[in-house]
Coordinates of C-alpha atoms and ligand atoms in Angstrom, one line a residue:
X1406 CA -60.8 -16.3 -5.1
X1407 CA -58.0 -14.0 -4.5
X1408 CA -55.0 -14.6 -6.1
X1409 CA -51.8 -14.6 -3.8
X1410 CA -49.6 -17.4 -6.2
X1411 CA -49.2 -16.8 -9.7
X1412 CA -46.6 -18.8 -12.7
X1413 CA -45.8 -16.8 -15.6
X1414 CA -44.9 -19.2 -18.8
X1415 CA -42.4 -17.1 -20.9
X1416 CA -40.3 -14.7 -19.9
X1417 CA -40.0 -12.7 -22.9
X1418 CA -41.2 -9.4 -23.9
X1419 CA -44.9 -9.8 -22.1
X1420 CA -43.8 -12.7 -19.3
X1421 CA -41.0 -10.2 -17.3
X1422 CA -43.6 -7.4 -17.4
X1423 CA -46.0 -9.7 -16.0
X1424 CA -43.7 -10.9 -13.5
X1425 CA -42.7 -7.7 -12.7
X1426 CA -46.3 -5.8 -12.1
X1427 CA -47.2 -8.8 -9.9
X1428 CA -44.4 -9.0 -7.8
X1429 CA -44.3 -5.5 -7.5
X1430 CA -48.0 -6.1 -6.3
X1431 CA -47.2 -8.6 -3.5
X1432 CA -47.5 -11.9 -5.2
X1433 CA -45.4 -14.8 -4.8
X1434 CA -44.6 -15.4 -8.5
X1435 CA -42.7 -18.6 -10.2
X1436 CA -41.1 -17.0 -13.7
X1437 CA -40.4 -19.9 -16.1
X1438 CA -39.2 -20.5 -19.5
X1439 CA -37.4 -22.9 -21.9
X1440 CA -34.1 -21.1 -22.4
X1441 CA -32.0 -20.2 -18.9
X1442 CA -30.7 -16.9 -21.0
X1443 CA -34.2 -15.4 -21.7
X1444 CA -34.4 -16.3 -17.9
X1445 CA -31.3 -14.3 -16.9
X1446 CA -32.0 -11.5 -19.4
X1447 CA -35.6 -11.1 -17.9
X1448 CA -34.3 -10.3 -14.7
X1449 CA -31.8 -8.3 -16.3
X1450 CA -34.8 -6.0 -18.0
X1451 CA -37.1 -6.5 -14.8
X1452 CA -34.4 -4.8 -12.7
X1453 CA -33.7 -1.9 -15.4
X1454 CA -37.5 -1.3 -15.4
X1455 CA -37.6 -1.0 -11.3
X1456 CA -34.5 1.5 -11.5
X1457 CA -36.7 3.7 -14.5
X1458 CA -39.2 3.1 -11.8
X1459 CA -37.5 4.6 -8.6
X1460 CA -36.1 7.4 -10.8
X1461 CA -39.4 8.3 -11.9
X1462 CA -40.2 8.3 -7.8
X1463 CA -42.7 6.0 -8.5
X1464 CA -40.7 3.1 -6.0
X1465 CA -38.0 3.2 -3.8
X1466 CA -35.0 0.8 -3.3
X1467 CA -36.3 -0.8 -0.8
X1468 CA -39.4 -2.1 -2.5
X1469 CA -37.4 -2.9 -5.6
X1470 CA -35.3 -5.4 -3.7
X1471 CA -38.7 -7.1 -2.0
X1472 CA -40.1 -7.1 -6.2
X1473 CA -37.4 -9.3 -7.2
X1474 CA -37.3 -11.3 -4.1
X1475 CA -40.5 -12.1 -5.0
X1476 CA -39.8 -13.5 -8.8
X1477 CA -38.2 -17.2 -8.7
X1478 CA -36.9 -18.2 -11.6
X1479 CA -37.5 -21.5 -13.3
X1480 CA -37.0 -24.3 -16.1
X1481 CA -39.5 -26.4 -14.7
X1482 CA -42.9 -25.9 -15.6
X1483 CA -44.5 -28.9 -13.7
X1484 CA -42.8 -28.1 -10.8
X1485 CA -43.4 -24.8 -10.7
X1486 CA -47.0 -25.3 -11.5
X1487 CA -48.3 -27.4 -8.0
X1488 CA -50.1 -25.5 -5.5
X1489 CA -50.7 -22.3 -7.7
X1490 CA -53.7 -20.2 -7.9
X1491 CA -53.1 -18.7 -11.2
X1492 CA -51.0 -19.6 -14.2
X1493 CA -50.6 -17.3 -17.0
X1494 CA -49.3 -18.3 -20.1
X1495 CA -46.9 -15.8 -22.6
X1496 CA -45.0 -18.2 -25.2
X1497 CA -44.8 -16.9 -28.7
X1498 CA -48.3 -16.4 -30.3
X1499 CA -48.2 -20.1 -32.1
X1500 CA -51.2 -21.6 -31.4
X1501 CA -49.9 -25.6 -31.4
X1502 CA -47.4 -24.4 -29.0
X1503 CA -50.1 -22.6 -26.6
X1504 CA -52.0 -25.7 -26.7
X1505 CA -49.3 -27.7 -25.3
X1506 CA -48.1 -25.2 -22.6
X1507 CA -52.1 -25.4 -21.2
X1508 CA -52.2 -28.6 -21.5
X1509 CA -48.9 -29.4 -19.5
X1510 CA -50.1 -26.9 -16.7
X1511 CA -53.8 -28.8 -16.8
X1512 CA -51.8 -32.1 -15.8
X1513 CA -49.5 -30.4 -13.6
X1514 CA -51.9 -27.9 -11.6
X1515 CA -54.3 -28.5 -9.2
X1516 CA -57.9 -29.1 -10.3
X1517 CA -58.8 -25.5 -8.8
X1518 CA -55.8 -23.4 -10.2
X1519 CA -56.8 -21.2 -13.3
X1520 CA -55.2 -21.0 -16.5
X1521 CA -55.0 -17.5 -17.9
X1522 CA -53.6 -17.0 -21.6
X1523 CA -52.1 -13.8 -22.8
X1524 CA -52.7 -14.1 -26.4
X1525 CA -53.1 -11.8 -28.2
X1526 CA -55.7 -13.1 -31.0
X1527 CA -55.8 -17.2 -31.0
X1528 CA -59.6 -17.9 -29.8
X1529 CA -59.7 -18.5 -25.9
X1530 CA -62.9 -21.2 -26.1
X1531 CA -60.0 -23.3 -28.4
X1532 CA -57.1 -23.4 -25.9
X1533 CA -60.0 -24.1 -22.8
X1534 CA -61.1 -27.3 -24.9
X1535 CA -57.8 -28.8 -24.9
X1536 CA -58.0 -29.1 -20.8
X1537 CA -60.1 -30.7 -18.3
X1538 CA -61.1 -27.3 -16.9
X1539 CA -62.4 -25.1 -19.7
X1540 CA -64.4 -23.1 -17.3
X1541 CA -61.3 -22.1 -15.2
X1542 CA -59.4 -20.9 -18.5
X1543 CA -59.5 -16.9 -19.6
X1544 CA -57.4 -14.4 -21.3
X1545 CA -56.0 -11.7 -19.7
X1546 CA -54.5 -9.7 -22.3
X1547 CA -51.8 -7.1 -20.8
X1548 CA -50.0 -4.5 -22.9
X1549 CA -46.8 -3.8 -23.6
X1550 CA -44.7 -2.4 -21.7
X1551 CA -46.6 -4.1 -18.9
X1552 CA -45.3 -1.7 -16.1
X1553 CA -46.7 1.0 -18.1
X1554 CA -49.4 0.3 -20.1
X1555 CA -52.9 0.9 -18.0
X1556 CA -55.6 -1.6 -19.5
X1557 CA -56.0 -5.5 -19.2
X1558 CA -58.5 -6.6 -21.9
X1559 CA -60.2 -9.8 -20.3
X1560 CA -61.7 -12.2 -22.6
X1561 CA -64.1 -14.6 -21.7
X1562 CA -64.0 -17.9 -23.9
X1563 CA -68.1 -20.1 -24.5
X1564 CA -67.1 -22.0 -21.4
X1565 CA -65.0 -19.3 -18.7
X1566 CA -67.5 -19.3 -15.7
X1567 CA -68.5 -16.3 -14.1
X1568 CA -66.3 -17.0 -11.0
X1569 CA -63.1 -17.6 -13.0
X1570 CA -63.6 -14.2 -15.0
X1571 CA -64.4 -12.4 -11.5
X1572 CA -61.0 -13.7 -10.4
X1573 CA -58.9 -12.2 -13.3
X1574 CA -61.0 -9.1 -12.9
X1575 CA -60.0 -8.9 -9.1
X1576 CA -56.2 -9.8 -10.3
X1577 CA -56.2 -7.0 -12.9
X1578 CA -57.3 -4.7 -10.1
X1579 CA -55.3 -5.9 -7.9
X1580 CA -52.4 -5.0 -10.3
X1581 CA -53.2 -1.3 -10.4
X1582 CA -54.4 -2.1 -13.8
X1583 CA -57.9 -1.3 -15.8
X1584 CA -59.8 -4.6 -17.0
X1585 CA -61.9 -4.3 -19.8
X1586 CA -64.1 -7.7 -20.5
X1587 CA -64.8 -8.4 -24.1
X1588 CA -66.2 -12.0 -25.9
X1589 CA -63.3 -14.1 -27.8
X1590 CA -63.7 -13.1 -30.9
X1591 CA -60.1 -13.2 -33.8
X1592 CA -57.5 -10.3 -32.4
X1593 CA -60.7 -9.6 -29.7
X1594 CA -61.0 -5.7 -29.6
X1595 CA -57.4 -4.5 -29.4
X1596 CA -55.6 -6.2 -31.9
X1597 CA -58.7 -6.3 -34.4
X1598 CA -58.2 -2.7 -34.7
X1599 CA -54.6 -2.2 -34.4
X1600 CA -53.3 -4.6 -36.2
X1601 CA -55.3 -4.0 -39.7
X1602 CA -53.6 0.2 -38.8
X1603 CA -50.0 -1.5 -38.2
X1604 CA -50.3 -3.4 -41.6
X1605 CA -51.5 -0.5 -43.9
X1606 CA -48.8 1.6 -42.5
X1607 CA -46.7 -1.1 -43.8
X1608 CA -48.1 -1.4 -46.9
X1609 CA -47.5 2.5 -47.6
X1610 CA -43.9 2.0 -46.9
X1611 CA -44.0 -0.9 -49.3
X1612 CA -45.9 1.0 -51.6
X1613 CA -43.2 4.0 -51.7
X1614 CA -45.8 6.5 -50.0
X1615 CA -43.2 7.6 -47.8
X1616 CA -40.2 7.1 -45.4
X1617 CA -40.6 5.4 -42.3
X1618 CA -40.3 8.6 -40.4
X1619 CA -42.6 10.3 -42.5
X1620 CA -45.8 7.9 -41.7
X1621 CA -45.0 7.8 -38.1
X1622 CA -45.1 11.2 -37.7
X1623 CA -48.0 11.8 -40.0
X1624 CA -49.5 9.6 -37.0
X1625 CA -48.3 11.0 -34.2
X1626 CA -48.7 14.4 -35.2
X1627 CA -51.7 14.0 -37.1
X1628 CA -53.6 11.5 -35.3
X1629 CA -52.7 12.6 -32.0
X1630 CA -51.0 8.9 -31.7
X1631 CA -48.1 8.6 -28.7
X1632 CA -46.4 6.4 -31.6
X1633 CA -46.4 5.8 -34.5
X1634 CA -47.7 2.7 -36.3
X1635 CA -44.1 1.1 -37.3
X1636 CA -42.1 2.3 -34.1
X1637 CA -45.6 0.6 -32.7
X1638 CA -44.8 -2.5 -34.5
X1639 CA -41.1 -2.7 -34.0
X1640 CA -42.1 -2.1 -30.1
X1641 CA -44.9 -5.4 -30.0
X1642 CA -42.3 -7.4 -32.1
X1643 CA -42.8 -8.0 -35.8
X1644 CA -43.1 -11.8 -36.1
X1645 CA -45.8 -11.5 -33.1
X1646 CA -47.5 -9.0 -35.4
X1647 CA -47.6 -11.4 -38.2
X1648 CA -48.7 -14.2 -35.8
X1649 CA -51.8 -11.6 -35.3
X1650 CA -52.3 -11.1 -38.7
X1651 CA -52.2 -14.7 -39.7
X1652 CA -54.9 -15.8 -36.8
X1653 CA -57.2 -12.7 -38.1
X1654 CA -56.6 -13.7 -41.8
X1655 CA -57.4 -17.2 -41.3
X1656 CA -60.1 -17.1 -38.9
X1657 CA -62.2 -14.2 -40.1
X1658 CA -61.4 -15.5 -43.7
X1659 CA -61.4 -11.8 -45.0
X1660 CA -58.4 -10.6 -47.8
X1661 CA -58.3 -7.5 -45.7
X1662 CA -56.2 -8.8 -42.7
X1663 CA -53.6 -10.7 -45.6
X1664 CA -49.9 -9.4 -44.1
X1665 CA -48.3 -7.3 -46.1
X1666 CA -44.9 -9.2 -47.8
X1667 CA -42.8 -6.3 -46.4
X1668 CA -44.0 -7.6 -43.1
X1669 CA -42.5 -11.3 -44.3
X1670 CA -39.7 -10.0 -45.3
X1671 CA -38.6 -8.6 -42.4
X1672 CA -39.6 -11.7 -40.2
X1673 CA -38.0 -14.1 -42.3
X1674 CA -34.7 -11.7 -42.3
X1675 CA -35.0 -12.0 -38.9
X1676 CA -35.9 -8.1 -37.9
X1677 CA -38.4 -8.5 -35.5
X1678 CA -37.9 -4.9 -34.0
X1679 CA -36.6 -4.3 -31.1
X1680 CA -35.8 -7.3 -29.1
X1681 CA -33.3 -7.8 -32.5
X1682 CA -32.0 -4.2 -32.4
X1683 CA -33.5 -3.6 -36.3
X1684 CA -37.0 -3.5 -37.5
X1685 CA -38.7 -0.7 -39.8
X1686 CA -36.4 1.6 -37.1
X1687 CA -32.7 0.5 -35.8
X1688 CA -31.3 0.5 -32.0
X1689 CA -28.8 0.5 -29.6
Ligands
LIG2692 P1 -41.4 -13.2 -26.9 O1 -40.9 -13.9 -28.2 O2 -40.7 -12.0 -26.5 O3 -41.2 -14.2 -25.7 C1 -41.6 -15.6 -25.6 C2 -40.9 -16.3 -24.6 O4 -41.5 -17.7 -24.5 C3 -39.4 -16.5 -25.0 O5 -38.6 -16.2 -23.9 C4 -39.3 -18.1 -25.2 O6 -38.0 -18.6 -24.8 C5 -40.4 -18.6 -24.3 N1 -40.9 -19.9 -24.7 C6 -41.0 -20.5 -25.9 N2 -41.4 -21.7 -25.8 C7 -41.6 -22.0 -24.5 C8 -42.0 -23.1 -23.8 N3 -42.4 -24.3 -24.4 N4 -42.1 -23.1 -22.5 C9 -41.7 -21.9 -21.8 N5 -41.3 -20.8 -22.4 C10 -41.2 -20.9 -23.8 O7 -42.9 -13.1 -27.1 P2 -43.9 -11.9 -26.4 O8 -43.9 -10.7 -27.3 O9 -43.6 -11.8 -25.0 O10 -45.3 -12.6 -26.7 C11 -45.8 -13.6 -25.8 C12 -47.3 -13.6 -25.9 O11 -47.9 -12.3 -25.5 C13 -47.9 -13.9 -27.3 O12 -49.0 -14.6 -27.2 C14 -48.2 -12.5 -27.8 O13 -49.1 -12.5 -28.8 C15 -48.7 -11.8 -26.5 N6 -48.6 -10.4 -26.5 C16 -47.6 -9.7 -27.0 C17 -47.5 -8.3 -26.9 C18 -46.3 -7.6 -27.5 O14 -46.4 -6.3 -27.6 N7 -45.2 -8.2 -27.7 C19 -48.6 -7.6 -26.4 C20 -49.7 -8.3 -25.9 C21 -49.7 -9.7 -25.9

C-alpha cells in the first residue's frame, strides 16, 4: 500500500517533526493532540524549522507555504482518524497511555488503516495485542530532530505481517529517510545503546567526575560524538529518557539500566531539557 493520508497523535517534540517531513513529502496529514497550545506551538516550531530550511536552500517559499497547507490541525482524534491510511502515534513514552491512544484509533480507523507507534522502547507485540489488528501495528521509530535526523529504525512486533512492515518501509523512503528493520526487543537497537551512554554520563556528573561541559566535550572531542551525552539528553527530553530507562530496567530485569537519581531529580524538578529551557545545560 502506499501511503498518501497519514494522522500524527502528539504534537510534541517527535509529532511536529513528523508532521513536518510528511507534509513536506506530499501527504495529506491530520496533526492532533490533547492541549490546543501544544497545537499552536507545533505549528509555531514547524514553520521556524521550514524558514532554517529555506535558509539552508534546502526549500523555497513556495513549498513551505504548500508544507503547512498540508498539516490540519486537530483535538479530535476519532474524527481525524476515518478514512486514513496510516496513523502514527507520539504521546509521552507511558505505556498505559499508548495503549489507550491505539486502542481509540483501532475503534475509530478503518479495518485496513495501520497503526504505527513511535516509541521509543515499550515492546511493539504489547501495544498490537491491545487491537483487533495486531498484524497492521509497527513501530517506526524517527529521530530527533525529525527534519534532520537520516534513519527510521522499523520494528516489527511477533504479529506485524510482512505487508504492513513493507508499507512503513515504503513510507520511510518515501520520506527521504533511511529505514533500518530490527525485532522488538526493550529500547530495540537505538535506545538499548544510547541510553545505558546517556545514564553513565549522568552518573559521572553525579559522582563529581567532572562539569557538565567537561564530559560532553570529552565526548565530542574524544569520541568523535556530534554531541555530547547530556546536551544529547537535554535535546531527547529528560523525563522521556527516564521513561526509556524505566522500560529497559524493568523489562530486561538487569541493575545496569537502574536511572541514575540525578536523572530523578531533575525530572521531578521539572528540568526536562530543553522544551523547559533548563536541564544539565540552560536556554534561551
Ligand atoms: P513530548 O512530551 O514532547 O510530546 C508529547 C505530546 O503528546 C504533547 O504535546 C502532549 O500534549 C501530547 N499528548 C499527551 N497525551 C495525549 C493524548 N491522550 N492524545 C493526544 N496527544 C496527547 O514527547 P516526545 O519527546 O515528542 O515523545 C513522544 C514519543 O516519541 C515518545 O514515545 C518518545 O519515547 C518518542 N521519541 C522521542 C524522541 C525524543 O528525542 N524526544 C526520539 C524518538 C522517539
Amino acid at each position: 500500500m502506499s501511503v498518501r493520508s497519514i494522522v500524527v497523535i502528539g504534537a510534541g517534540t517527535m509529532g511536529n517533526g513528523i508532521a513536518h517531513v510528511a507534509a513536506q513529502f506530499g501527504k495529506s496529514v491530520v496533526l492532533v493532540d490533547v492541549d490546543p497550545n501544544a497545537l499552536a506551538s507545533a505549528r509555531a516550531t514547524i514553520s521556524k524549522n521550514l524558514d532554517r530550511q529555506i535558509k539552508k536552500g534546502l526549500l523555497d517559499e513556495a513549498a513551505k507555504r504548500a508544507t503547512i497547507e498540508r498539516i490540519e490541525l486537530s483535538t479530535e482524534l476519532a474524527r481525524a482518524c476515518a478514512g486514513v491510511d496510516i496513523v502514527i502515534e507520539a504521546v509521552p513514552e507511558i505505556a498505559e497511555l499508548k495503549y489507550s491512544i491505539v486502542e481509540a484509533v483501532d475503534q475509530a480507523a478503518e479495518g485496513g488503516t495501520i497503526i504505527a507507534t513511535n516509541t521509543s522502547s515499550i515492546s511493539i507485540t504489547e501495544i498490537a495485542a491491545r487491537t483487533r489488528r495486531p498484524d497492521r501495528v509497527i513501530g517506526m521509530h524517527f529521530m530527533n530532530p525529525v527534519p534532520v535526523m537520516q534513519l527510521i529504525e522499523v520494528i516489527r512486533g511477533l504479529a506485524t505481517s510482512d505487508a504492513t512492515t513493507a508499507t512503513a518501509v515504503q513510507l520511510a523512503s518515501d520520506l527521504g529517510k533511511t529505514p533500518v528493520e530490527v525485532n522488538d526487543f526493550p529500547g530495540f537497537v537505538s535506545n538499548r545503546v544510547l541510553m545505558p551512554m546517556i545514564n553513565e554520563a549522568i552518573f559521572a556528573l553525579m559522582e563529581g567526575v567532572a562539569r557538565p561541559e567537561a564530559i560532553d566535550t570529552v565526548m565530542k572531542l574524544g569520541m568523535n560524538h556530534p554531541m555530547g551525552p547530556l546536551e544529547l539528553a537535554d535535546l531527547i527530553g529528560l523525563d522521556t529518557c527516564l521513561n526509556i530507562l524505566e522500560v529497559l530496567h524493568r523489562d530486561l530485569g538487569d541493575d545496569r539500566y537502574r536511572p541514575c537519581p540525578l536523572l530523578r531529580k531533575h525530572v521531578a524538578a521539572g528540568w526536562l531539557g530543553r522544551k523547559t529551557k533548563r536541564g544539565f545545560f540552560t536556554y534561551d
